[in-house]
PDB file of C-alpha atoms in Angstrom:
ATOM      1  CA  UNK V   1     338.190 200.739 135.809  1.00 39.00           C
ATOM      2  CA  UNK V   2     336.819 197.676 137.573  1.00 34.00           C
ATOM      3  CA  UNK V   3     336.636 199.543 140.876  1.00 36.00           C
ATOM      4  CA  UNK V   4     334.793 202.411 139.220  1.00 37.00           C
ATOM      5  CA  UNK V   5     332.419 200.025 137.457  1.00 33.00           C
ATOM      6  CA  UNK V   6     331.425 198.311 140.728  1.00 33.00           C
ATOM      7  CA  UNK V   7     331.306 201.579 142.661  1.00 38.00           C
ATOM      8  CA  UNK V   8     334.347 200.765 144.787  1.00 36.00           C
ATOM      9  CA  UNK V   9     336.667 203.597 145.798  1.00 39.00           C
ATOM     10  CA  UNK V  10     340.020 203.001 147.387  1.00 38.00           C
ATOM     11  CA  UNK V  11     339.513 205.593 150.086  1.00 39.00           C
ATOM     12  CA  UNK V  12     336.337 203.891 151.333  1.00 40.00           C
ATOM     13  CA  UNK V  13     337.493 200.277 151.209  1.00 40.00           C
ATOM     14  CA  UNK V  14     336.935 198.452 154.514  1.00 41.00           C
ATOM     15  CA  UNK V  15     339.330 195.778 155.662  1.00 40.00           C
ATOM     16  CA  UNK V  16     337.423 193.143 157.689  1.00 41.00           C
ATOM     17  CA  UNK V  17     338.648 192.332 161.161  1.00 47.00           C
ATOM     18  CA  UNK V  18     340.469 189.064 161.541  1.00 44.00           C
ATOM     19  CA  UNK V  19     338.267 186.374 163.095  1.00 44.00           C
ATOM     20  CA  UNK V  20     339.412 184.312 166.007  1.00 46.00           C
ATOM     21  CA  UNK V  21     340.707 180.895 165.030  1.00 46.00           C
ATOM     22  CA  UNK V  22     338.099 178.167 165.482  1.00 44.00           C
ATOM     23  CA  UNK V  23     339.243 174.672 166.301  1.00 49.00           C
ATOM     24  CA  UNK V  24     337.266 172.092 164.351  1.00 40.00           C
ATOM     25  CA  UNK V  25     336.711 168.950 166.405  1.00 43.00           C
ATOM     26  CA  UNK V  26     337.766 165.690 164.777  1.00 44.00           C
ATOM     27  CA  UNK V  27     335.041 163.768 162.994  1.00 47.00           C
ATOM     28  CA  UNK V  28     333.310 161.309 165.265  1.00 55.00           C
ATOM     29  CA  UNK V  29     333.598 157.764 164.005  1.00 71.00           C
ATOM     30  CA  UNK V  30     330.276 156.211 163.083  1.00 89.00           C
ATOM     31  CA  UNK V  31     329.359 152.549 163.000  1.00 94.00           C
ATOM     32  CA  UNK V  32     327.141 151.584 160.052  1.00 96.00           C
ATOM     33  CA  UNK V  33     325.875 148.541 161.922  1.00 96.00           C
ATOM     34  CA  UNK V  34     324.977 150.550 165.024  1.00 97.00           C
ATOM     35  CA  UNK V  35     322.907 152.876 162.840  1.00 98.00           C
ATOM     36  CA  UNK V  36     321.336 149.827 161.205  1.00 97.00           C
ATOM     37  CA  UNK V  37     320.394 148.446 164.620  1.00 97.00           C
ATOM     38  CA  UNK V  38     318.795 151.743 165.579  1.00 97.00           C
ATOM     39  CA  UNK V  39     316.847 151.664 162.325  1.00 98.00           C
ATOM     40  CA  UNK V  40     315.734 148.084 163.070  1.00 98.00           C
ATOM     41  CA  UNK V  41     314.514 149.108 166.520  1.00 97.00           C
ATOM     42  CA  UNK V  42     312.516 151.932 164.941  1.00 97.00           C
ATOM     43  CA  UNK V  43     310.992 149.365 162.566  1.00 97.00           C
ATOM     44  CA  UNK V  44     309.799 147.204 165.453  1.00 98.00           C
ATOM     45  CA  UNK V  45     312.593 144.664 165.876  1.00 98.00           C
ATOM     46  CA  UNK V  46     314.046 143.428 169.189  1.00 98.00           C
ATOM     47  CA  UNK V  47     311.497 145.038 171.503  1.00 98.00           C
ATOM     48  CA  UNK V  48     312.751 143.635 174.800  1.00 97.00           C
ATOM     49  CA  UNK V  49     310.266 145.358 177.088  1.00 97.00           C
ATOM     50  CA  UNK V  50     307.297 143.799 175.280  1.00 98.00           C
ATOM     51  CA  UNK V  51     309.158 140.547 174.444  1.00 98.00           C
ATOM     52  CA  UNK V  52     308.537 141.043 170.712  1.00 99.00           C
ATOM     53  CA  UNK V  53     311.214 139.771 168.351  1.00 99.00           C
ATOM     54  CA  UNK V  54     309.278 141.784 165.781  1.00 99.00           C
ATOM     55  CA  UNK V  55     306.210 143.831 166.595  1.00 98.00           C
ATOM     56  CA  UNK V  56     303.314 141.432 166.996  1.00 97.00           C
ATOM     57  CA  UNK V  57     305.593 138.384 167.288  1.00 99.00           C
ATOM     58  CA  UNK V  58     305.831 137.834 171.039  1.00 98.00           C
ATOM     59  CA  UNK V  59     308.289 135.359 172.554  1.00 99.00           C
ATOM     60  CA  UNK V  60     307.583 133.810 175.961  1.00 98.00           C
ATOM     61  CA  UNK V  61     309.224 131.221 178.197  1.00 98.00           C
ATOM     62  CA  UNK V  62     306.484 128.771 177.185  1.00 98.00           C
ATOM     63  CA  UNK V  63     307.459 128.925 173.507  1.00 99.00           C
ATOM     64  CA  UNK V  64     309.421 126.382 171.531  1.00 99.00           C
ATOM     65  CA  UNK V  65     311.145 128.507 168.888  1.00 99.00           C
ATOM     66  CA  UNK V  66     312.656 127.054 165.719  1.00 99.00           C
ATOM     67  CA  UNK V  67     315.150 129.474 164.148  1.00 99.00           C
ATOM     68  CA  UNK V  68     315.789 127.992 160.713  1.00 98.00           C
ATOM     69  CA  UNK V  69     318.825 129.471 158.969  1.00 97.00           C
ATOM     70  CA  UNK V  70     319.991 130.890 162.286  1.00 96.00           C
ATOM     71  CA  UNK V  71     323.176 132.439 160.905  1.00 94.00           C
ATOM     72  CA  UNK V  72     325.077 134.240 163.656  1.00 93.00           C
ATOM     73  CA  UNK V  73     322.207 133.715 166.079  1.00 96.00           C
ATOM     74  CA  UNK V  74     320.934 137.227 166.739  1.00 96.00           C
ATOM     75  CA  UNK V  75     317.268 136.216 166.604  1.00 98.00           C
ATOM     76  CA  UNK V  76     317.945 133.059 168.607  1.00 98.00           C
ATOM     77  CA  UNK V  77     319.679 135.117 171.279  1.00 98.00           C
ATOM     78  CA  UNK V  78     316.627 137.356 171.682  1.00 98.00           C
ATOM     79  CA  UNK V  79     314.365 134.325 172.109  1.00 99.00           C
ATOM     80  CA  UNK V  80     316.773 132.653 174.534  1.00 99.00           C
ATOM     81  CA  UNK V  81     316.980 135.789 176.658  1.00 98.00           C
ATOM     82  CA  UNK V  82     313.206 135.607 177.040  1.00 98.00           C
ATOM     83  CA  UNK V  83     313.416 132.076 178.381  1.00 98.00           C
ATOM     84  CA  UNK V  84     312.150 130.106 175.387  1.00 99.00           C
ATOM     85  CA  UNK V  85     313.193 126.609 174.337  1.00 99.00           C
ATOM     86  CA  UNK V  86     315.262 127.480 171.253  1.00 99.00           C
ATOM     87  CA  UNK V  87     316.095 125.147 168.363  1.00 99.00           C
ATOM     88  CA  UNK V  88     318.798 126.595 166.108  1.00 98.00           C
ATOM     89  CA  UNK V  89     319.153 125.138 162.620  1.00 98.00           C
ATOM     90  CA  UNK V  90     321.506 125.941 159.765  1.00 97.00           C
ATOM     91  CA  UNK V  91     323.237 124.190 156.892  1.00 96.00           C
ATOM     92  CA  UNK V  92     326.548 125.522 158.277  1.00 96.00           C
ATOM     93  CA  UNK V  93     327.689 123.384 161.230  1.00 97.00           C
ATOM     94  CA  UNK V  94     330.061 126.092 162.463  1.00 97.00           C
ATOM     95  CA  UNK V  95     327.210 128.592 162.749  1.00 97.00           C
ATOM     96  CA  UNK V  96     325.069 126.129 164.684  1.00 98.00           C
ATOM     97  CA  UNK V  97     327.933 125.431 167.073  1.00 97.00           C
ATOM     98  CA  UNK V  98     328.817 129.096 167.614  1.00 97.00           C
ATOM     99  CA  UNK V  99     325.160 130.026 168.143  1.00 98.00           C
ATOM    100  CA  UNK V 100     324.692 127.279 170.714  1.00 97.00           C
ATOM    101  CA  UNK V 101     327.770 128.537 172.558  1.00 97.00           C
ATOM    102  CA  UNK V 102     326.397 132.075 172.396  1.00 96.00           C
ATOM    103  CA  UNK V 103     323.138 130.906 173.985  1.00 98.00           C
ATOM    104  CA  UNK V 104     324.764 128.735 176.649  1.00 95.00           C
ATOM    105  CA  UNK V 105     324.633 131.362 179.415  1.00 94.00           C
ATOM    106  CA  UNK V 106     321.138 132.657 178.645  1.00 98.00           C
ATOM    107  CA  UNK V 107     317.942 131.862 180.596  1.00 98.00           C
ATOM    108  CA  UNK V 108     316.664 129.673 177.739  1.00 98.00           C
ATOM    109  CA  UNK V 109     314.700 126.628 178.955  1.00 97.00           C
ATOM    110  CA  UNK V 110     316.621 124.486 176.491  1.00 98.00           C
ATOM    111  CA  UNK V 111     318.881 124.941 173.462  1.00 98.00           C
ATOM    112  CA  UNK V 112     319.065 122.405 170.627  1.00 97.00           C
ATOM    113  CA  UNK V 113     321.061 122.439 167.417  1.00 98.00           C
ATOM    114  CA  UNK V 114     320.286 120.931 164.012  1.00 97.00           C
ATOM    115  CA  UNK V 115     322.722 120.872 161.090  1.00 97.00           C
ATOM    116  CA  UNK V 116     321.227 120.278 157.657  1.00 94.00           C
ATOM    117  CA  UNK V 117     319.250 121.676 154.738  1.00 91.00           C
ATOM    118  CA  UNK V 118     315.847 121.112 156.400  1.00 91.00           C
ATOM    119  CA  UNK V 119     314.893 118.521 153.808  1.00 88.00           C
ATOM    120  CA  UNK V 120     313.642 117.005 155.994  1.00 94.00           C
ATOM    121  CA  UNK V 121     313.909 118.527 159.465  1.00 96.00           C
ATOM    122  CA  UNK V 122     314.749 116.004 162.162  1.00 94.00           C
ATOM    123  CA  UNK V 123     311.870 117.155 164.353  1.00 98.00           C
ATOM    124  CA  UNK V 124     308.528 115.584 165.207  1.00 98.00           C
ATOM    125  CA  UNK V 125     305.280 116.973 163.837  1.00 98.00           C
ATOM    126  CA  UNK V 126     303.900 119.887 165.851  1.00 98.00           C
ATOM    127  CA  UNK V 127     307.107 120.671 167.742  1.00 98.00           C
ATOM    128  CA  UNK V 128     307.379 124.466 167.520  1.00 99.00           C
ATOM    129  CA  UNK V 129     305.013 127.195 168.664  1.00 99.00           C
ATOM    130  CA  UNK V 130     307.095 129.866 166.893  1.00 99.00           C
ATOM    131  CA  UNK V 131     309.054 129.470 163.652  1.00 99.00           C
ATOM    132  CA  UNK V 132     311.567 132.088 162.529  1.00 99.00           C
ATOM    133  CA  UNK V 133     312.888 131.931 158.959  1.00 99.00           C
ATOM    134  CA  UNK V 134     314.764 135.073 157.974  1.00 98.00           C
ATOM    135  CA  UNK V 135     316.349 135.561 154.523  1.00 98.00           C
ATOM    136  CA  UNK V 136     316.432 131.851 153.657  1.00 98.00           C
ATOM    137  CA  UNK V 137     313.883 131.171 150.910  1.00 98.00           C
ATOM    138  CA  UNK V 138     315.939 133.023 148.295  1.00 98.00           C
ATOM    139  CA  UNK V 139     318.645 130.348 148.758  1.00 97.00           C
ATOM    140  CA  UNK V 140     316.368 127.297 148.568  1.00 96.00           C
ATOM    141  CA  UNK V 141     315.973 125.063 145.503  1.00 95.00           C
ATOM    142  CA  UNK V 142     312.435 123.870 146.296  1.00 97.00           C
ATOM    143  CA  UNK V 143     310.588 126.509 148.301  1.00 98.00           C
ATOM    144  CA  UNK V 144     307.337 124.506 148.416  1.00 98.00           C
ATOM    145  CA  UNK V 145     309.069 121.488 149.955  1.00 97.00           C
ATOM    146  CA  UNK V 146     310.989 123.685 152.374  1.00 98.00           C
ATOM    147  CA  UNK V 147     307.880 125.518 153.577  1.00 98.00           C
ATOM    148  CA  UNK V 148     305.941 122.267 153.891  1.00 98.00           C
ATOM    149  CA  UNK V 149     308.574 121.092 156.395  1.00 98.00           C
ATOM    150  CA  UNK V 150     308.261 124.309 158.383  1.00 98.00           C
ATOM    151  CA  UNK V 151     304.498 123.879 158.486  1.00 99.00           C
ATOM    152  CA  UNK V 152     304.783 120.223 159.481  1.00 98.00           C
ATOM    153  CA  UNK V 153     306.907 120.944 162.551  1.00 98.00           C
ATOM    154  CA  UNK V 154     304.706 123.809 163.725  1.00 99.00           C
ATOM    155  CA  UNK V 155     301.966 123.254 166.282  1.00 98.00           C
ATOM    156  CA  UNK V 156     298.375 124.075 165.439  1.00 98.00           C
ATOM    157  CA  UNK V 157     298.145 127.824 166.004  1.00 98.00           C
ATOM    158  CA  UNK V 158     301.913 128.311 165.665  1.00 99.00           C
ATOM    159  CA  UNK V 159     303.110 131.690 164.425  1.00 99.00           C
ATOM    160  CA  UNK V 160     305.680 132.141 161.666  1.00 99.00           C
ATOM    161  CA  UNK V 161     308.032 135.077 161.134  1.00 99.00           C
ATOM    162  CA  UNK V 162     309.270 134.910 157.542  1.00 99.00           C
ATOM    163  CA  UNK V 163     311.352 137.352 155.519  1.00 99.00           C
ATOM    164  CA  UNK V 164     312.954 137.524 152.081  1.00 99.00           C
ATOM    165  CA  UNK V 165     314.793 140.287 150.190  1.00 98.00           C
ATOM    166  CA  UNK V 166     312.471 142.739 148.467  1.00 98.00           C
ATOM    167  CA  UNK V 167     312.532 142.566 144.643  1.00 98.00           C
ATOM    168  CA  UNK V 168     313.136 146.268 143.939  1.00 97.00           C
ATOM    169  CA  UNK V 169     316.439 146.477 145.781  1.00 97.00           C
ATOM    170  CA  UNK V 170     317.464 142.976 144.671  1.00 97.00           C
ATOM    171  CA  UNK V 171     317.100 144.056 141.046  1.00 96.00           C
ATOM    172  CA  UNK V 172     319.274 147.103 141.752  1.00 95.00           C
ATOM    173  CA  UNK V 173     321.877 144.923 143.476  1.00 95.00           C
ATOM    174  CA  UNK V 174     322.085 142.774 140.346  1.00 92.00           C
ATOM    175  CA  UNK V 175     323.607 145.663 138.457  1.00 90.00           C
ATOM    176  CA  UNK V 176     326.320 146.276 141.058  1.00 95.00           C
ATOM    177  CA  UNK V 177     326.931 143.145 143.152  1.00 96.00           C
ATOM    178  CA  UNK V 178     329.521 140.564 142.068  1.00 96.00           C
ATOM    179  CA  UNK V 179     328.094 137.639 140.059  1.00 96.00           C
ATOM    180  CA  UNK V 180     328.560 135.140 142.897  1.00 96.00           C
ATOM    181  CA  UNK V 181     325.989 137.020 144.995  1.00 96.00           C
ATOM    182  CA  UNK V 182     323.267 135.682 142.698  1.00 97.00           C
ATOM    183  CA  UNK V 183     324.672 132.195 142.303  1.00 96.00           C
ATOM    184  CA  UNK V 184     324.154 129.071 144.390  1.00 95.00           C
ATOM    185  CA  UNK V 185     324.499 128.793 147.388  1.00 94.00           C
ATOM    186  CA  UNK V 186     323.665 132.488 147.628  1.00 96.00           C
ATOM    187  CA  UNK V 187     320.599 134.192 146.150  1.00 97.00           C
ATOM    188  CA  UNK V 188     319.223 132.004 143.363  1.00 97.00           C
ATOM    189  CA  UNK V 189     315.873 133.788 142.980  1.00 97.00           C
ATOM    190  CA  UNK V 190     314.260 137.188 143.348  1.00 98.00           C
ATOM    191  CA  UNK V 191     310.891 136.800 145.074  1.00 98.00           C
ATOM    192  CA  UNK V 192     308.145 139.229 144.087  1.00 98.00           C
ATOM    193  CA  UNK V 193     305.781 140.511 146.776  1.00 98.00           C
ATOM    194  CA  UNK V 194     302.711 138.670 145.493  1.00 98.00           C
ATOM    195  CA  UNK V 195     304.835 135.570 144.884  1.00 99.00           C
ATOM    196  CA  UNK V 196     305.967 135.601 148.520  1.00 99.00           C
ATOM    197  CA  UNK V 197     302.365 135.725 149.720  1.00 99.00           C
ATOM    198  CA  UNK V 198     301.406 132.870 147.401  1.00 99.00           C
ATOM    199  CA  UNK V 199     304.280 130.710 148.691  1.00 99.00           C
ATOM    200  CA  UNK V 200     303.047 131.191 152.239  1.00 99.00           C
ATOM    201  CA  UNK V 201     299.354 130.599 151.582  1.00 99.00           C
ATOM    202  CA  UNK V 202     300.031 127.617 149.297  1.00 99.00           C
ATOM    203  CA  UNK V 203     301.896 126.054 152.237  1.00 98.00           C
ATOM    204  CA  UNK V 204     298.681 126.240 154.247  1.00 98.00           C
ATOM    205  CA  UNK V 205     299.461 129.254 156.419  1.00 99.00           C
ATOM    206  CA  UNK V 206     297.220 132.251 157.052  1.00 99.00           C
ATOM    207  CA  UNK V 207     298.927 135.616 156.515  1.00 99.00           C
ATOM    208  CA  UNK V 208     298.313 138.097 159.314  1.00 98.00           C
ATOM    209  CA  UNK V 209     300.656 140.892 158.191  1.00 98.00           C
ATOM    210  CA  UNK V 210     302.940 141.671 155.257  1.00 98.00           C
ATOM    211  CA  UNK V 211     305.317 144.561 155.906  1.00 98.00           C
ATOM    212  CA  UNK V 212     308.520 146.136 154.623  1.00 97.00           C
ATOM    213  CA  UNK V 213     311.660 147.527 156.223  1.00 98.00           C
ATOM    214  CA  UNK V 214     315.310 148.378 155.656  1.00 98.00           C
ATOM    215  CA  UNK V 215     315.680 151.144 153.033  1.00 98.00           C
ATOM    216  CA  UNK V 216     318.857 152.111 154.877  1.00 99.00           C
ATOM    217  CA  UNK V 217     320.392 148.714 154.102  1.00 98.00           C
ATOM    218  CA  UNK V 218     319.200 148.747 150.478  1.00 98.00           C
ATOM    219  CA  UNK V 219     321.379 151.780 149.825  1.00 98.00           C
ATOM    220  CA  UNK V 220     324.186 150.661 152.145  1.00 98.00           C
ATOM    221  CA  UNK V 221     324.696 147.420 150.225  1.00 97.00           C
ATOM    222  CA  UNK V 222     324.741 149.223 146.883  1.00 97.00           C
ATOM    223  CA  UNK V 223     327.544 151.408 148.240  1.00 97.00           C
ATOM    224  CA  UNK V 224     329.307 148.488 149.921  1.00 97.00           C
ATOM    225  CA  UNK V 225     329.916 146.659 146.652  1.00 96.00           C
ATOM    226  CA  UNK V 226     331.757 149.595 145.088  1.00 95.00           C
ATOM    227  CA  UNK V 227     333.781 150.438 148.221  1.00 96.00           C
ATOM    228  CA  UNK V 228     335.725 147.154 148.011  1.00 93.00           C
ATOM    229  CA  UNK V 229     336.112 146.806 151.786  1.00 95.00           C
ATOM    230  CA  UNK V 230     335.782 143.728 153.956  1.00 94.00           C
ATOM    231  CA  UNK V 231     332.406 143.214 155.599  1.00 93.00           C
ATOM    232  CA  UNK V 232     334.090 142.516 158.937  1.00 90.00           C
ATOM    233  CA  UNK V 233     335.592 146.024 158.865  1.00 90.00           C
ATOM    234  CA  UNK V 234     333.219 147.933 156.622  1.00 92.00           C
ATOM    235  CA  UNK V 235     334.583 151.419 157.140  1.00 93.00           C
ATOM    236  CA  UNK V 236     334.788 153.723 154.127  1.00 96.00           C
ATOM    237  CA  UNK V 237     333.942 157.426 153.682  1.00 96.00           C
ATOM    238  CA  UNK V 238     330.988 156.571 151.443  1.00 97.00           C
ATOM    239  CA  UNK V 239     329.521 154.056 153.899  1.00 97.00           C
ATOM    240  CA  UNK V 240     330.264 156.240 156.913  1.00 97.00           C
ATOM    241  CA  UNK V 241     328.704 159.324 155.320  1.00 98.00           C
ATOM    242  CA  UNK V 242     325.606 157.365 154.357  1.00 98.00           C
ATOM    243  CA  UNK V 243     325.256 156.082 157.918  1.00 98.00           C
ATOM    244  CA  UNK V 244     325.659 159.618 159.260  1.00 98.00           C
ATOM    245  CA  UNK V 245     323.068 160.943 156.807  1.00 98.00           C
ATOM    246  CA  UNK V 246     320.567 158.276 157.871  1.00 98.00           C
ATOM    247  CA  UNK V 247     321.241 158.936 161.549  1.00 98.00           C
ATOM    248  CA  UNK V 248     320.693 162.652 160.987  1.00 98.00           C
ATOM    249  CA  UNK V 249     317.403 161.903 159.234  1.00 98.00           C
ATOM    250  CA  UNK V 250     316.217 159.807 162.182  1.00 98.00           C
ATOM    251  CA  UNK V 251     317.068 162.695 164.516  1.00 97.00           C
ATOM    252  CA  UNK V 252     314.837 165.170 162.664  1.00 96.00           C
ATOM    253  CA  UNK V 253     311.234 165.884 163.593  1.00 95.00           C
ATOM    254  CA  UNK V 254     309.778 164.506 160.353  1.00 95.00           C
ATOM    255  CA  UNK V 255     312.438 161.839 159.985  1.00 97.00           C
ATOM    256  CA  UNK V 256     310.158 158.945 160.881  1.00 97.00           C
ATOM    257  CA  UNK V 257     307.628 159.940 158.221  1.00 98.00           C
ATOM    258  CA  UNK V 258     310.354 159.998 155.572  1.00 98.00           C
ATOM    259  CA  UNK V 259     311.909 156.766 156.850  1.00 98.00           C
ATOM    260  CA  UNK V 260     308.595 154.912 156.592  1.00 97.00           C
ATOM    261  CA  UNK V 261     307.939 156.258 153.088  1.00 98.00           C
ATOM    262  CA  UNK V 262     311.364 155.084 151.915  1.00 98.00           C
ATOM    263  CA  UNK V 263     310.913 151.697 153.599  1.00 97.00           C
ATOM    264  CA  UNK V 264     307.735 151.162 151.609  1.00 96.00           C
ATOM    265  CA  UNK V 265     309.355 152.384 148.394  1.00 96.00           C
ATOM    266  CA  UNK V 266     312.569 150.318 148.419  1.00 98.00           C
ATOM    267  CA  UNK V 267     312.872 148.120 151.508  1.00 98.00           C
ATOM    268  CA  UNK V 268     315.758 145.739 152.006  1.00 98.00           C
ATOM    269  CA  UNK V 269     313.326 143.013 153.040  1.00 98.00           C
ATOM    270  CA  UNK V 270     309.684 142.079 153.155  1.00 98.00           C
ATOM    271  CA  UNK V 271     308.388 140.301 156.235  1.00 99.00           C
ATOM    272  CA  UNK V 272     305.295 138.173 156.726  1.00 99.00           C
ATOM    273  CA  UNK V 273     303.765 137.105 160.020  1.00 99.00           C
ATOM    274  CA  UNK V 274     301.590 134.050 159.418  1.00 99.00           C
ATOM    275  CA  UNK V 275     299.691 131.493 161.466  1.00 99.00           C
ATOM    276  CA  UNK V 276     299.160 127.759 161.123  1.00 99.00           C
ATOM    277  CA  UNK V 277     295.404 127.063 161.411  1.00 98.00           C
TER     278      UNK V 277
END
C-alpha cells in the first residue's frame, strides 16, 4: 500500500552503488589564545613593523614607558623589544620580578621595577613619555587619585594608553561569573563609556581616541565560566568550537566587517589614547 501510494514499484527499485570509504582526518587542535592574538593583531595591537603597541601609540628607543599593572608583561615586552626604557609596576611583587626577568635579554635601554599600589608612585614628576595602564581602573578604590599619579609622572606631551572592561559585557559576566570576580581585589566597579571619558578628562588629559575591541573575548569568557576548566589549560569543546568559529569568520571575505560591527556592539574592552597637555 505504501509503495503504491508513493508510486514505488518493486520491479523498478534502484539500489544505490556503495560509495568508497572516506577517511575523516582527526580534528585539528585549536588554541583559543592563539585565535585571540590573531584577533588582537587585526584590531591594531602589537604592530611590530610600525612600532605601535596599539595603532597610533608608537614606541621608540627614546621613550620612557611606564607600564602600570604590568601583569605578565606582554605590553612591557613589546616596548622593551623596541628599545625603550621600561618601568614595570604592579601590586604583585612576583609579577614584577618575572616581568623584569622576561625583559632581561631584550634591547631595552633600561628596565626598572616598582612594587606597590601606585598611591603614590615612587617616580619623579615628568618621568614617562608613554604611560600604559591596561585593565586596572576597575580594581582601584580611588580612580581620581590613581589617575592623578599617572598624570603627575608623565612628561608634558606624554601619551597615555588606557583600557577598562566595557560595561555591556561586564554586565553579562555578572550573571555567569563567580561572585569573587566582582569582589575586591578583582573588579569592584563597572565603568560606563561616558564615565571612562570623564575620568580621563577630569584628570587633565586630552582624549585623542576612544575605541572598542574584543568581542571574541566577551563571548569566550562567558563560556569559560560554565566550562569549569583551569585558565592555564583552557581546553573544552565549547571554548574550542567558539575559537574555531571566530577563526573561520576572520577567514571569510566579509569577516572583518562583521568583526568590527561586533566589536562595537559588545567589546571586551574600551581603550582611550590620551595626551598630557
